[in-house]
PDB file of C-alpha atoms in Angstrom:
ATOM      1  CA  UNK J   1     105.562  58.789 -88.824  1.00  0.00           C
ATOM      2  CA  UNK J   2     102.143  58.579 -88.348  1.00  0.00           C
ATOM      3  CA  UNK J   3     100.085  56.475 -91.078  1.00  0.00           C
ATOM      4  CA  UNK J   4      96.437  56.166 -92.107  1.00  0.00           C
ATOM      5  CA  UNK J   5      95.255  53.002 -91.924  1.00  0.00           C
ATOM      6  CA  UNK J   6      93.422  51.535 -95.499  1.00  0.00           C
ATOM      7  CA  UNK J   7      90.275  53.017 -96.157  1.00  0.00           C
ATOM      8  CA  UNK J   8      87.266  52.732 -98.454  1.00  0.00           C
ATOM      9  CA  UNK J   9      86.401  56.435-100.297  1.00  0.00           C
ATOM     10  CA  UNK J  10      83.026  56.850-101.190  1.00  0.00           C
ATOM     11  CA  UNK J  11      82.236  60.007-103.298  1.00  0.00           C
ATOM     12  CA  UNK J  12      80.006  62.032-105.258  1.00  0.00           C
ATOM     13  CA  UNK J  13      79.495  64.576-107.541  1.00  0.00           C
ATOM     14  CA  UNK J  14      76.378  66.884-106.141  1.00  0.00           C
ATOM     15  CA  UNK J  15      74.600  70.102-106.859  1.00  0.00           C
ATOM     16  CA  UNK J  16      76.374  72.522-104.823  1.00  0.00           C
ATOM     17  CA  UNK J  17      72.643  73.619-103.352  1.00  0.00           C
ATOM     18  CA  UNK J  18      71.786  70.095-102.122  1.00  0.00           C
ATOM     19  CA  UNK J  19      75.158  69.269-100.775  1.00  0.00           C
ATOM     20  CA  UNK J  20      74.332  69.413 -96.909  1.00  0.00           C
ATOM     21  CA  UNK J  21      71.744  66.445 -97.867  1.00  0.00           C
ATOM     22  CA  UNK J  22      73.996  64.333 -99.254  1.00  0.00           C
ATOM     23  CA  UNK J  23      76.585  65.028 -96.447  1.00  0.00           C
ATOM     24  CA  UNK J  24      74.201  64.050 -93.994  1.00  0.00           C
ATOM     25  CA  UNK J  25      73.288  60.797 -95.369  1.00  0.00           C
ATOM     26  CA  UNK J  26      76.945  59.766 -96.509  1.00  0.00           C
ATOM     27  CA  UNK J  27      77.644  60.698 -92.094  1.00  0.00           C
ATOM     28  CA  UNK J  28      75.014  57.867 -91.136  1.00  0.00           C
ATOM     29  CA  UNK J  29      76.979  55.617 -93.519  1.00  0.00           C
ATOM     30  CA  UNK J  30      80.825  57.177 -92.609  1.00  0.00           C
ATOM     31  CA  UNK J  31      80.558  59.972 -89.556  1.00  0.00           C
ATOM     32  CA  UNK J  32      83.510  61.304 -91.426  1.00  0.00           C
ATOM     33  CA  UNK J  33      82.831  63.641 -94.840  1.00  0.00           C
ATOM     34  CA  UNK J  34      84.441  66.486 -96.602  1.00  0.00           C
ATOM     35  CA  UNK J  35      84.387  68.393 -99.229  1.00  0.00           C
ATOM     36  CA  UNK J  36      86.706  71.182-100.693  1.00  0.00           C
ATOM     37  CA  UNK J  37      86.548  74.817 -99.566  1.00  0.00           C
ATOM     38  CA  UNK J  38      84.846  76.550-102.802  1.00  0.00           C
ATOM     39  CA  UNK J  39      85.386  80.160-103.592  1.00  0.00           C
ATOM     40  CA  UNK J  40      83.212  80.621-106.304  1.00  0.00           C
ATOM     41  CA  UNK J  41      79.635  81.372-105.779  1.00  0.00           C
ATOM     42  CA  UNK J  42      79.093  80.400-109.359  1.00  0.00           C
ATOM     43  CA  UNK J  43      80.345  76.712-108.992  1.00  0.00           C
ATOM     44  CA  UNK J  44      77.581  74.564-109.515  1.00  0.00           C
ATOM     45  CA  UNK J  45      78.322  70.882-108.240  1.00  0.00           C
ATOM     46  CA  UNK J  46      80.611  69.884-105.564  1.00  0.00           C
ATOM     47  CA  UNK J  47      82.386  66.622-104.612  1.00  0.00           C
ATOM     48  CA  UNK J  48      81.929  65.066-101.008  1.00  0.00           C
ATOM     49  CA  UNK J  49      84.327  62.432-100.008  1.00  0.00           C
ATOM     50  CA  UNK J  50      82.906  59.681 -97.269  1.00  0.00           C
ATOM     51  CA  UNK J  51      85.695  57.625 -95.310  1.00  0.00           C
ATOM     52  CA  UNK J  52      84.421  54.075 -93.735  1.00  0.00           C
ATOM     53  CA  UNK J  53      87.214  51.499 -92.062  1.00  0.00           C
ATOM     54  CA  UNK J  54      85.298  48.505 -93.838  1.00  0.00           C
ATOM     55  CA  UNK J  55      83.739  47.973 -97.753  1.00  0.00           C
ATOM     56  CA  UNK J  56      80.344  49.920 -97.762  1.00  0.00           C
ATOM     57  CA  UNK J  57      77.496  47.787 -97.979  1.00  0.00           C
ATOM     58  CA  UNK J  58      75.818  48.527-101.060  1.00  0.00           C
ATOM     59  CA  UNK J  59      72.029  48.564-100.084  1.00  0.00           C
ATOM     60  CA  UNK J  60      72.806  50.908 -97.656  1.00  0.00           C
ATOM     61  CA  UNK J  61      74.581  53.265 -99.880  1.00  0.00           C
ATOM     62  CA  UNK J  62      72.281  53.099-102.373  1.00  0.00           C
ATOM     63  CA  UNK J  63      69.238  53.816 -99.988  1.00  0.00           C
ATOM     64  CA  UNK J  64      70.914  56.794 -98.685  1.00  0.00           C
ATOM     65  CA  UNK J  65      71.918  58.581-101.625  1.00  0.00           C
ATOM     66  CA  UNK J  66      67.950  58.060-103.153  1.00  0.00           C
ATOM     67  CA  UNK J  67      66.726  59.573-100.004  1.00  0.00           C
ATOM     68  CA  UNK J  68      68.602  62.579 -99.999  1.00  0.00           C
ATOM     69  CA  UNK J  69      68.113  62.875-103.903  1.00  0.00           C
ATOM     70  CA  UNK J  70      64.434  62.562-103.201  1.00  0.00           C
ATOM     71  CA  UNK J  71      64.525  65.186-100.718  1.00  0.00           C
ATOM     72  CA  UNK J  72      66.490  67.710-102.721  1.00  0.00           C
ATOM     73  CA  UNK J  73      64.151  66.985-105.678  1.00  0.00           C
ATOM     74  CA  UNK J  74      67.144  66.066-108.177  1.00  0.00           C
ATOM     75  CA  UNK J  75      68.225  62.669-109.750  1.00  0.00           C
ATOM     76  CA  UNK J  76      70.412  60.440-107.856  1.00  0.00           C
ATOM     77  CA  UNK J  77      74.704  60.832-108.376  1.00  0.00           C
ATOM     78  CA  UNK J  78      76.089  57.686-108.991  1.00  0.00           C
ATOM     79  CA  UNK J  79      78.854  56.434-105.859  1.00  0.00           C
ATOM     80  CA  UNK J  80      82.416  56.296-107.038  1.00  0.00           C
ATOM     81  CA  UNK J  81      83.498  53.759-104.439  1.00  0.00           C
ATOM     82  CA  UNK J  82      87.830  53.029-104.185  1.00  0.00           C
ATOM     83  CA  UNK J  83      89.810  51.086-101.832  1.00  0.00           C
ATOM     84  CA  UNK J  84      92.453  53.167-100.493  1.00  0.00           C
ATOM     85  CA  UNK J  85      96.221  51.665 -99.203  1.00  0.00           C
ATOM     86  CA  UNK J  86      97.558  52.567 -96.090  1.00  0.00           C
ATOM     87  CA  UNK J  87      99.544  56.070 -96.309  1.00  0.00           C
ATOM     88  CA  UNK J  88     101.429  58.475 -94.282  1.00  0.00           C
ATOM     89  CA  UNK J  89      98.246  60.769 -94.539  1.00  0.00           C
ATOM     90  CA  UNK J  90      98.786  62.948 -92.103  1.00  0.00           C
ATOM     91  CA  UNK J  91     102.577  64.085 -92.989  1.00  0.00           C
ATOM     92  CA  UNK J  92     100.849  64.484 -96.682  1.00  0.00           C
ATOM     93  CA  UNK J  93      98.606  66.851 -95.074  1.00  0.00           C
ATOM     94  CA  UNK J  94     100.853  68.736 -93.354  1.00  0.00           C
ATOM     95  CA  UNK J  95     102.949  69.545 -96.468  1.00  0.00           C
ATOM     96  CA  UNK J  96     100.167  70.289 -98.639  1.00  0.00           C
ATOM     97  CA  UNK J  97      98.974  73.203 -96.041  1.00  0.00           C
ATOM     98  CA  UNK J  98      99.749  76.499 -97.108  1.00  0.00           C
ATOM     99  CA  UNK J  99      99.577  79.139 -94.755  1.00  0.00           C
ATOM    100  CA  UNK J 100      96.305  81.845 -95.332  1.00  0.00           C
ATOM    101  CA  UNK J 101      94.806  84.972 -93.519  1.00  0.00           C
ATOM    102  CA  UNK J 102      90.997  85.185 -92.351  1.00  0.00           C
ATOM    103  CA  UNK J 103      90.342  88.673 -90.815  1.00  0.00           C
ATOM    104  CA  UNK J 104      93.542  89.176 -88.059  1.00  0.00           C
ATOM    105  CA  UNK J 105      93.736  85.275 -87.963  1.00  0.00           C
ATOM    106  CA  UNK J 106      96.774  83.905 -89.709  1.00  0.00           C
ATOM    107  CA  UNK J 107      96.088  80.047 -90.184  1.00  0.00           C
ATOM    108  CA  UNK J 108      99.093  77.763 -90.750  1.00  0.00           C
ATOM    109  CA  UNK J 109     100.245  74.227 -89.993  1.00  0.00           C
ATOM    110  CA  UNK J 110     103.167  72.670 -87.575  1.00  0.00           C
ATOM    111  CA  UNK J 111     105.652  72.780 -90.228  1.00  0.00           C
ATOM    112  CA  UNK J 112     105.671  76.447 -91.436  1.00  0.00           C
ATOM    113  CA  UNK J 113     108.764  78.257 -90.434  1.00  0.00           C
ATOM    114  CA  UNK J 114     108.099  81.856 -91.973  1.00  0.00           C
ATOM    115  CA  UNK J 115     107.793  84.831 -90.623  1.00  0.00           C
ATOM    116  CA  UNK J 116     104.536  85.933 -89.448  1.00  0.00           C
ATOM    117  CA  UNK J 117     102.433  89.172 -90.685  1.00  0.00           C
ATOM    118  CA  UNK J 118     102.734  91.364 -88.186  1.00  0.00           C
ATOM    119  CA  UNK J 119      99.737  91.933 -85.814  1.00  0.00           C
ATOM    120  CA  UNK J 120      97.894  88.608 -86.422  1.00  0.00           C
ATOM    121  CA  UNK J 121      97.215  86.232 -84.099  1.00  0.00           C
ATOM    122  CA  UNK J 122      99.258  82.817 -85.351  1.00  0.00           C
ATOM    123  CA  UNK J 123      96.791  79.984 -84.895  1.00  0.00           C
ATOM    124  CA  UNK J 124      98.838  76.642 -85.874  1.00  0.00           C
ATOM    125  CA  UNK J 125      96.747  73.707 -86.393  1.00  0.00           C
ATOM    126  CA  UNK J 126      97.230  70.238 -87.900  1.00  0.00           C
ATOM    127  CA  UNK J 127      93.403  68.917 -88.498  1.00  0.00           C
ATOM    128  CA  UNK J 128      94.583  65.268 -88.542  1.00  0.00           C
ATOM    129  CA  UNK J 129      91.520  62.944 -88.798  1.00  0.00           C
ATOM    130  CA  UNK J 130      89.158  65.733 -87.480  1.00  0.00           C
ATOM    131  CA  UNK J 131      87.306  68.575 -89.714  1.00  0.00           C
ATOM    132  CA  UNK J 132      88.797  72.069 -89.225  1.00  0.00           C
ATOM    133  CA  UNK J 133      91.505  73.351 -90.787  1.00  0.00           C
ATOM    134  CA  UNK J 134      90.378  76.961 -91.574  1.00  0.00           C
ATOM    135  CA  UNK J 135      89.979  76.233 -95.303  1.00  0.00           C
ATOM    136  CA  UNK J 136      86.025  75.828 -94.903  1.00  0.00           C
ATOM    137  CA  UNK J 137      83.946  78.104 -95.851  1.00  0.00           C
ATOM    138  CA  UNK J 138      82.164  77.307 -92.968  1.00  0.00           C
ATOM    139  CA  UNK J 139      85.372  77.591 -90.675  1.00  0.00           C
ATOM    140  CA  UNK J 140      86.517  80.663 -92.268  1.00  0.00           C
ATOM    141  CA  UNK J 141      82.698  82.702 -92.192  1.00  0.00           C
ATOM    142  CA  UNK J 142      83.474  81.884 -88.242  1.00  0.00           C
ATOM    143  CA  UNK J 143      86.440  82.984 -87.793  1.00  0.00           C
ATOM    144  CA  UNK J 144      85.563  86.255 -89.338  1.00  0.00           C
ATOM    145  CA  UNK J 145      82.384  86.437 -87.092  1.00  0.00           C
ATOM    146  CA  UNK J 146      85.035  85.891 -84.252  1.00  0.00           C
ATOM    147  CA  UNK J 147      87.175  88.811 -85.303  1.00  0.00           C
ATOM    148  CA  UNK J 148      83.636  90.878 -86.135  1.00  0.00           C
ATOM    149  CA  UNK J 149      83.220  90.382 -82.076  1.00  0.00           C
ATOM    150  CA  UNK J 150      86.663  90.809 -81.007  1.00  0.00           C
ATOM    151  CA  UNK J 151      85.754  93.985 -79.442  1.00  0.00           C
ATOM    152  CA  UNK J 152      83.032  92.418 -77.041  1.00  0.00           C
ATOM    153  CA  UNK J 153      83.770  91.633 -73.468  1.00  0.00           C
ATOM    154  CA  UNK J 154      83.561  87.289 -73.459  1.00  0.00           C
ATOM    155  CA  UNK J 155      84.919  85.658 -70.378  1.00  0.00           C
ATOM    156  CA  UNK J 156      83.206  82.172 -71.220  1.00  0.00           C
ATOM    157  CA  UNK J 157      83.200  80.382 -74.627  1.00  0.00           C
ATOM    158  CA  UNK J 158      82.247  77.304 -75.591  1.00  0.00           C
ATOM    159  CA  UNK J 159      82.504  75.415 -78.787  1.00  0.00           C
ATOM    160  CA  UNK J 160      80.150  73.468 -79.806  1.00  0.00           C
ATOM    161  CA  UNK J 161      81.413  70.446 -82.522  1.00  0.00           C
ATOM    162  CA  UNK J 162      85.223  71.723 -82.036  1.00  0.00           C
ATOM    163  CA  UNK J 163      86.696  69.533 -84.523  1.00  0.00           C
ATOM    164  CA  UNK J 164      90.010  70.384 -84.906  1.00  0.00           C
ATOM    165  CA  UNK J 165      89.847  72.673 -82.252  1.00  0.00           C
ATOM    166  CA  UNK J 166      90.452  75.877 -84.275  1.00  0.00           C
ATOM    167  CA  UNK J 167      87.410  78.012 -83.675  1.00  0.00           C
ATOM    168  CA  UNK J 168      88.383  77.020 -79.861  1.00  0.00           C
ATOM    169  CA  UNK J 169      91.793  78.054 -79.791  1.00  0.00           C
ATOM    170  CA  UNK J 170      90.948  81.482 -81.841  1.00  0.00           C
ATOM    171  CA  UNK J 171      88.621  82.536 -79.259  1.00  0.00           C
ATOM    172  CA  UNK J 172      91.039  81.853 -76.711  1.00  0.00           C
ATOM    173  CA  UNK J 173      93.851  84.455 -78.656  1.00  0.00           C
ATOM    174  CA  UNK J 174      91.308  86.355 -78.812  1.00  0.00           C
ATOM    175  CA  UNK J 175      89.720  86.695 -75.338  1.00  0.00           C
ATOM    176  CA  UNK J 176      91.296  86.021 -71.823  1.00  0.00           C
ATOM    177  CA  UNK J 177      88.244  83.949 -71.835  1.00  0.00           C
ATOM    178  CA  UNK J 178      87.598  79.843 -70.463  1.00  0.00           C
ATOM    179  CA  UNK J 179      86.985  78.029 -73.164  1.00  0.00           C
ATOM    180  CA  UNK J 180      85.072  74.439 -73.166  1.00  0.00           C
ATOM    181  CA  UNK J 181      85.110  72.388 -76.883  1.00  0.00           C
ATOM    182  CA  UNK J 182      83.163  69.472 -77.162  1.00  0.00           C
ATOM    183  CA  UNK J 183      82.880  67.038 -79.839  1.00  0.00           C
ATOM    184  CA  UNK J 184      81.138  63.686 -80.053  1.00  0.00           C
ATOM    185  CA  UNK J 185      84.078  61.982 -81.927  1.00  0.00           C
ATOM    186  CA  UNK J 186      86.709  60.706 -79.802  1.00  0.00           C
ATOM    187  CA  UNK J 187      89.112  61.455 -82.251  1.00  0.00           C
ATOM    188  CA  UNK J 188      88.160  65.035 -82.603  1.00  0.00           C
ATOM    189  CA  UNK J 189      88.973  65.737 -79.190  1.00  0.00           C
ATOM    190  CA  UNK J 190      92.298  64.327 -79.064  1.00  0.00           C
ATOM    191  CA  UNK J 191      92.895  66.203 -82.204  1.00  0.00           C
ATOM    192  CA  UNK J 192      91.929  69.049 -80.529  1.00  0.00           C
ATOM    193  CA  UNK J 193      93.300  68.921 -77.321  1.00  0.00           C
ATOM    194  CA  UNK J 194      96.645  68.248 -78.953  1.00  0.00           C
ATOM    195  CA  UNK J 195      95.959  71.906 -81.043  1.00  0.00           C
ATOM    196  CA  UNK J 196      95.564  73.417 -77.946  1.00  0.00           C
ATOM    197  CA  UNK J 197      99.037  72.159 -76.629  1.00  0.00           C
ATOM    198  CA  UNK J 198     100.709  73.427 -79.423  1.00  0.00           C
ATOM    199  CA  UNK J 199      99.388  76.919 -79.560  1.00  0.00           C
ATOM    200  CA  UNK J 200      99.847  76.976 -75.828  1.00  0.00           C
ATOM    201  CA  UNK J 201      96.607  77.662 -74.508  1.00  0.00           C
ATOM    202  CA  UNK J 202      95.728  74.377 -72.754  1.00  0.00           C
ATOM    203  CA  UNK J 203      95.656  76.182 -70.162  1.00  0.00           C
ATOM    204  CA  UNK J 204      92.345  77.591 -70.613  1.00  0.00           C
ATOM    205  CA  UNK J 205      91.049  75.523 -73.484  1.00  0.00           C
ATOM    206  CA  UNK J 206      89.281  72.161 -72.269  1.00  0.00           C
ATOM    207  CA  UNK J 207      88.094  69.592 -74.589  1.00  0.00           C
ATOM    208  CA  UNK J 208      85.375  67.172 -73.543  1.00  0.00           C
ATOM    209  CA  UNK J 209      83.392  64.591 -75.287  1.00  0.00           C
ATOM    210  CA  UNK J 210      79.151  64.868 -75.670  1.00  0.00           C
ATOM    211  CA  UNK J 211      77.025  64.606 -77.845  1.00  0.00           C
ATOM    212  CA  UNK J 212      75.190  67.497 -78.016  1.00  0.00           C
ATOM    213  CA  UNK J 213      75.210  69.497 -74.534  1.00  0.00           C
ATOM    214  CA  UNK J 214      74.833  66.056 -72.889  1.00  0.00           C
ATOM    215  CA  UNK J 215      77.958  66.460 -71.236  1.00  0.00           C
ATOM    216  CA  UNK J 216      78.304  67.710 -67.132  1.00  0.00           C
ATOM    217  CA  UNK J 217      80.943  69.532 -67.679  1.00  0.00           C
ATOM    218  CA  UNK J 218      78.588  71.825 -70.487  1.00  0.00           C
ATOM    219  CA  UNK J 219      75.972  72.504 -68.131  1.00  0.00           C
ATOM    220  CA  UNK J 220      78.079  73.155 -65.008  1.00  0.00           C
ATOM    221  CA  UNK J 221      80.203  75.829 -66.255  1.00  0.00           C
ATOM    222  CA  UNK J 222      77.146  77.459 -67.954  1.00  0.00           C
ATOM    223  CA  UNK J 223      75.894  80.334 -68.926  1.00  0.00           C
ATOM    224  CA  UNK J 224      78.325  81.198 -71.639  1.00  0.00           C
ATOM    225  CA  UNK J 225      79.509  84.811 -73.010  1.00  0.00           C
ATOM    226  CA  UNK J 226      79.756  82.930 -76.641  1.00  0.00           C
ATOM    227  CA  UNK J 227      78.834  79.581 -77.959  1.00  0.00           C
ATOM    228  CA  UNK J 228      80.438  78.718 -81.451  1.00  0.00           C
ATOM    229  CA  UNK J 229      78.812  75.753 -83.165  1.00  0.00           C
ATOM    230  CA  UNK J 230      80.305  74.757 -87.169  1.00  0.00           C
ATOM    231  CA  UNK J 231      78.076  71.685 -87.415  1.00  0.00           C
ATOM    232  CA  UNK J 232      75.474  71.136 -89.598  1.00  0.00           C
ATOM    233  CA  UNK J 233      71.837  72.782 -90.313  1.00  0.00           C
ATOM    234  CA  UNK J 234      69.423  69.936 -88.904  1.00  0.00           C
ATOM    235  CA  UNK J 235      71.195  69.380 -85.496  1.00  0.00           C
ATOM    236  CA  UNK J 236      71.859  73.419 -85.003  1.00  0.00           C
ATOM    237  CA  UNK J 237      68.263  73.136 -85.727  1.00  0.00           C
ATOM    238  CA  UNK J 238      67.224  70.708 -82.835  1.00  0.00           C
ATOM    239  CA  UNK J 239      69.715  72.133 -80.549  1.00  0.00           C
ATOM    240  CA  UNK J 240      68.135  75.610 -80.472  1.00  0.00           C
ATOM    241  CA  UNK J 241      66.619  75.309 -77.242  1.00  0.00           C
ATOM    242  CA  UNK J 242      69.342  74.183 -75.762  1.00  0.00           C
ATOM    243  CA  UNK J 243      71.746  76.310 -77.115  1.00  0.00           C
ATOM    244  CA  UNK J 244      69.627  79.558 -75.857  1.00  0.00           C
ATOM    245  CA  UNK J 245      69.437  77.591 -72.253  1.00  0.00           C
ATOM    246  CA  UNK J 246      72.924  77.718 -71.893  1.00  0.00           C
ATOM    247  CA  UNK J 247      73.439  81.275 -73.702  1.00  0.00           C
ATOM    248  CA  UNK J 248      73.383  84.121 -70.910  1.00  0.00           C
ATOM    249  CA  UNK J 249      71.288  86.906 -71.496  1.00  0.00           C
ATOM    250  CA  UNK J 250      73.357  89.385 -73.567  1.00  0.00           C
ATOM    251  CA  UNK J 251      75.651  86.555 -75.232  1.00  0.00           C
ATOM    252  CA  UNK J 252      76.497  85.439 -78.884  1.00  0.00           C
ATOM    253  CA  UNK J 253      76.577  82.573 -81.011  1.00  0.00           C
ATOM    254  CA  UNK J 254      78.140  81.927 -83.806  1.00  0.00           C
ATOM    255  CA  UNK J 255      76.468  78.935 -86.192  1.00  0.00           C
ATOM    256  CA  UNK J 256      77.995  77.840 -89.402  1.00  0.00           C
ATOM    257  CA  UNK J 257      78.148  74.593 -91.436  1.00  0.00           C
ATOM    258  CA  UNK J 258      75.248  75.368 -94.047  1.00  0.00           C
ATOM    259  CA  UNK J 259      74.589  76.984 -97.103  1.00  0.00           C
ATOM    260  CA  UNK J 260      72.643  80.421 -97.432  1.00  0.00           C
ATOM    261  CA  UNK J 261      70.177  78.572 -98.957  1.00  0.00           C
ATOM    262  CA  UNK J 262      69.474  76.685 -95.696  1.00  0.00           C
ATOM    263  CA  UNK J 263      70.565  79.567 -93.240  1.00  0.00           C
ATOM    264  CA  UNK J 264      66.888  81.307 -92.607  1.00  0.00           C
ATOM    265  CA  UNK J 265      65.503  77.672 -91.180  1.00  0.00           C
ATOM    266  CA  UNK J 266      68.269  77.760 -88.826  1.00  0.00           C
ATOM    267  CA  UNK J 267      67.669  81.133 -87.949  1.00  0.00           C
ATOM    268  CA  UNK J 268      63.526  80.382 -87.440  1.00  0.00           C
ATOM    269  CA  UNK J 269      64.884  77.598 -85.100  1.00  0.00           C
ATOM    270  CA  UNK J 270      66.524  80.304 -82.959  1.00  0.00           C
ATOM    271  CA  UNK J 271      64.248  83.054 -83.110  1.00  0.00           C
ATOM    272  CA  UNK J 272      61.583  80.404 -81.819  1.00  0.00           C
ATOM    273  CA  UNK J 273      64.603  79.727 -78.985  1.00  0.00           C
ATOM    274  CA  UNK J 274      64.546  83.475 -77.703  1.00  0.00           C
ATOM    275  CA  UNK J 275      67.381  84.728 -80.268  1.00  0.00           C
ATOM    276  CA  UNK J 276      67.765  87.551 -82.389  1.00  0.00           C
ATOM    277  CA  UNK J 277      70.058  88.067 -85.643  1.00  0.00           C
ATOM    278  CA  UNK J 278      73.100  90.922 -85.435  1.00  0.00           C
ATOM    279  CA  UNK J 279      74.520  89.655 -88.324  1.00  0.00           C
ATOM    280  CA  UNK J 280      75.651  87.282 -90.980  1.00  0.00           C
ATOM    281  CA  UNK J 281      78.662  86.209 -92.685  1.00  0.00           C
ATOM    282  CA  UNK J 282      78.685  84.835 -96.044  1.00  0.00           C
ATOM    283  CA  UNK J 283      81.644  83.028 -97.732  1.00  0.00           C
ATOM    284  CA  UNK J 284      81.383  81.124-101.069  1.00  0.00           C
ATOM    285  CA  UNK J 285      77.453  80.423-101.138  1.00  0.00           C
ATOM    286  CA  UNK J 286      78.009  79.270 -96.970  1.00  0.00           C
ATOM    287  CA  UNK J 287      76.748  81.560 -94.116  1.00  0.00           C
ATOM    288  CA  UNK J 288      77.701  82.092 -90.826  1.00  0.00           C
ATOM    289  CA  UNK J 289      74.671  83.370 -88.250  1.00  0.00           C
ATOM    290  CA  UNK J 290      75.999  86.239 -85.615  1.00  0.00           C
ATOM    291  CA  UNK J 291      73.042  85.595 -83.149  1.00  0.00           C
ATOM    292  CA  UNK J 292      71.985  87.342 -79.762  1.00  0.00           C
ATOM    293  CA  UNK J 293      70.052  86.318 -76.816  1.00  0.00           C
ATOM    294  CA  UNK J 294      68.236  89.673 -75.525  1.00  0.00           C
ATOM    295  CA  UNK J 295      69.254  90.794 -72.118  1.00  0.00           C
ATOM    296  CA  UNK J 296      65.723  90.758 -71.320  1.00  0.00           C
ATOM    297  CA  UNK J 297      63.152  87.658 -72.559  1.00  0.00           C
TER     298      UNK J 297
END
């Protein structure tokens, strides 16, 4: 059995419009946050949940939730702050995951023993400690963007924040295509990789660590058919340039990991890049950005 070791959970209770702010400063505090998939447009606050391996120093919590209050104009949410014991998190996790469709995608975890709709494509991943299993708006606006292209001839993907490794291992059932992830947590990537192995498409799916498109490996098997990047709004924002330097002319990319409210300064960011929109994707108040680089600019 595998167990997680004891925590510290620090969470909030935000406006749903402001909560890529808050998730931002809780990462420079955690580098781990997550908050529940939301189908309601109409839901006004949601909860973020920060993980840290040691007690969080008060100043510094305190200092980053009045910034990003101050930012998003509204009054500060008070930190609900809990020691957590050591549990068998990950088994937990696997029996709380119920199987669910996105598009021809059919998401479900190691332990479902069902029979599958016919004509999906299975994709069978345990998240673990990294973000990704599907249930994301975020995830789930990309994986529809992923079937929305399935009819587009990619040979070379890469994935941009894998996570998980779901987006990853969809595009490879999807496309006879190469497919590089990258991910700047270490645990991500073994998380990943080990996703890979079990939908059995190793084979084609690599898994590096960068941050960014620092990574060798990212430049030297550039230009790509289709980059896929679930992160957040400010880096997709500073990594326009280099996303459309390692986009061939022709390509897509897929960007999710913001809310709609936040989606048309990501988009400036890549129409200033060389990029042009094809289409969005919008699930529960999140959007996913279809871009293309023109064949000619």
């Amino acid at each position: 059995m595998t167990f997680q070791p004891a925590v510290w959970r620090l969470s909030l209770i935000v406006p749903r419009h402001a909560a890529e702010a808050f998730a931002e400063a809780l990462e420079s505090l955690s580098g781990a946050v997550i908050w529940p998939m939301i189908e309601d447009p109409a839901t006004a606050e949601i909860r973020l949940d920060a993980f840290l391996a040691d007690e969080p120093d008060q100043a510094a919590v305190r200092a980053a939730i009045e910034g990003a209050a101050a930012a998003c104009a509204v009054a500060p949410p008070r930190p609900d702050i809990v020691w957590l014991p050591p549990r068998d998190w990950l088994d937990e996790n696997r029996r709380a995951f119920e199987p669910f469709t996105v598009g021809r995608y059919f998401v479900h975890g190691s332990d479902f023993a069902g029979p599958l709709p016919a004509g999906c494509i299975p994709l069978k991943v345990d998240a673990g400690l990294a973000f990704g299993s599907g249930r994301h708006e975020s995830t789930a606006g990309c994986l529809k963007a992923l079937d929305g292209l399935a009819h587009r001839p990619i040979r070379r993907v890469l994935d941009m924040g894998c996570g998980s490794g779901i987006l990853a291992i969809a595009a490879a059932h999807t496309w006879p295509a190469r497919v590089l992830a990258s991910d700047v947590d270490p645990a991500a990537v073994r998380v990943a990789a080990a996703n890979a192995q079990a939908n059995g498409v190793a084979s084609r799916v690599r898994v590096v660590l960068s941050d960014g498109y620092a990574a060798r490996e990212i430049g030297h098997r550039r230009p790509y058919d289709l980059i896929v990047a679930n992160i957040l709004a400010k880096p997709l924002r500073h990594m326009a340039p280099d996303l459309a330097r390692n986009l061939r002319p022709g390509g897509f990319a897929v960007l999710a990991g913001f809310i709609v409210g936040d989606a048309g300064a990501v988009l400036d960011a890549h129409r200033q890049a060389g990029l042009a929109l094809a289409r969005h994707v919008d699930v529960g108040g999140w959007r996913t950005l279809v871009l293309r680089r023109p064949r000619h600019d």
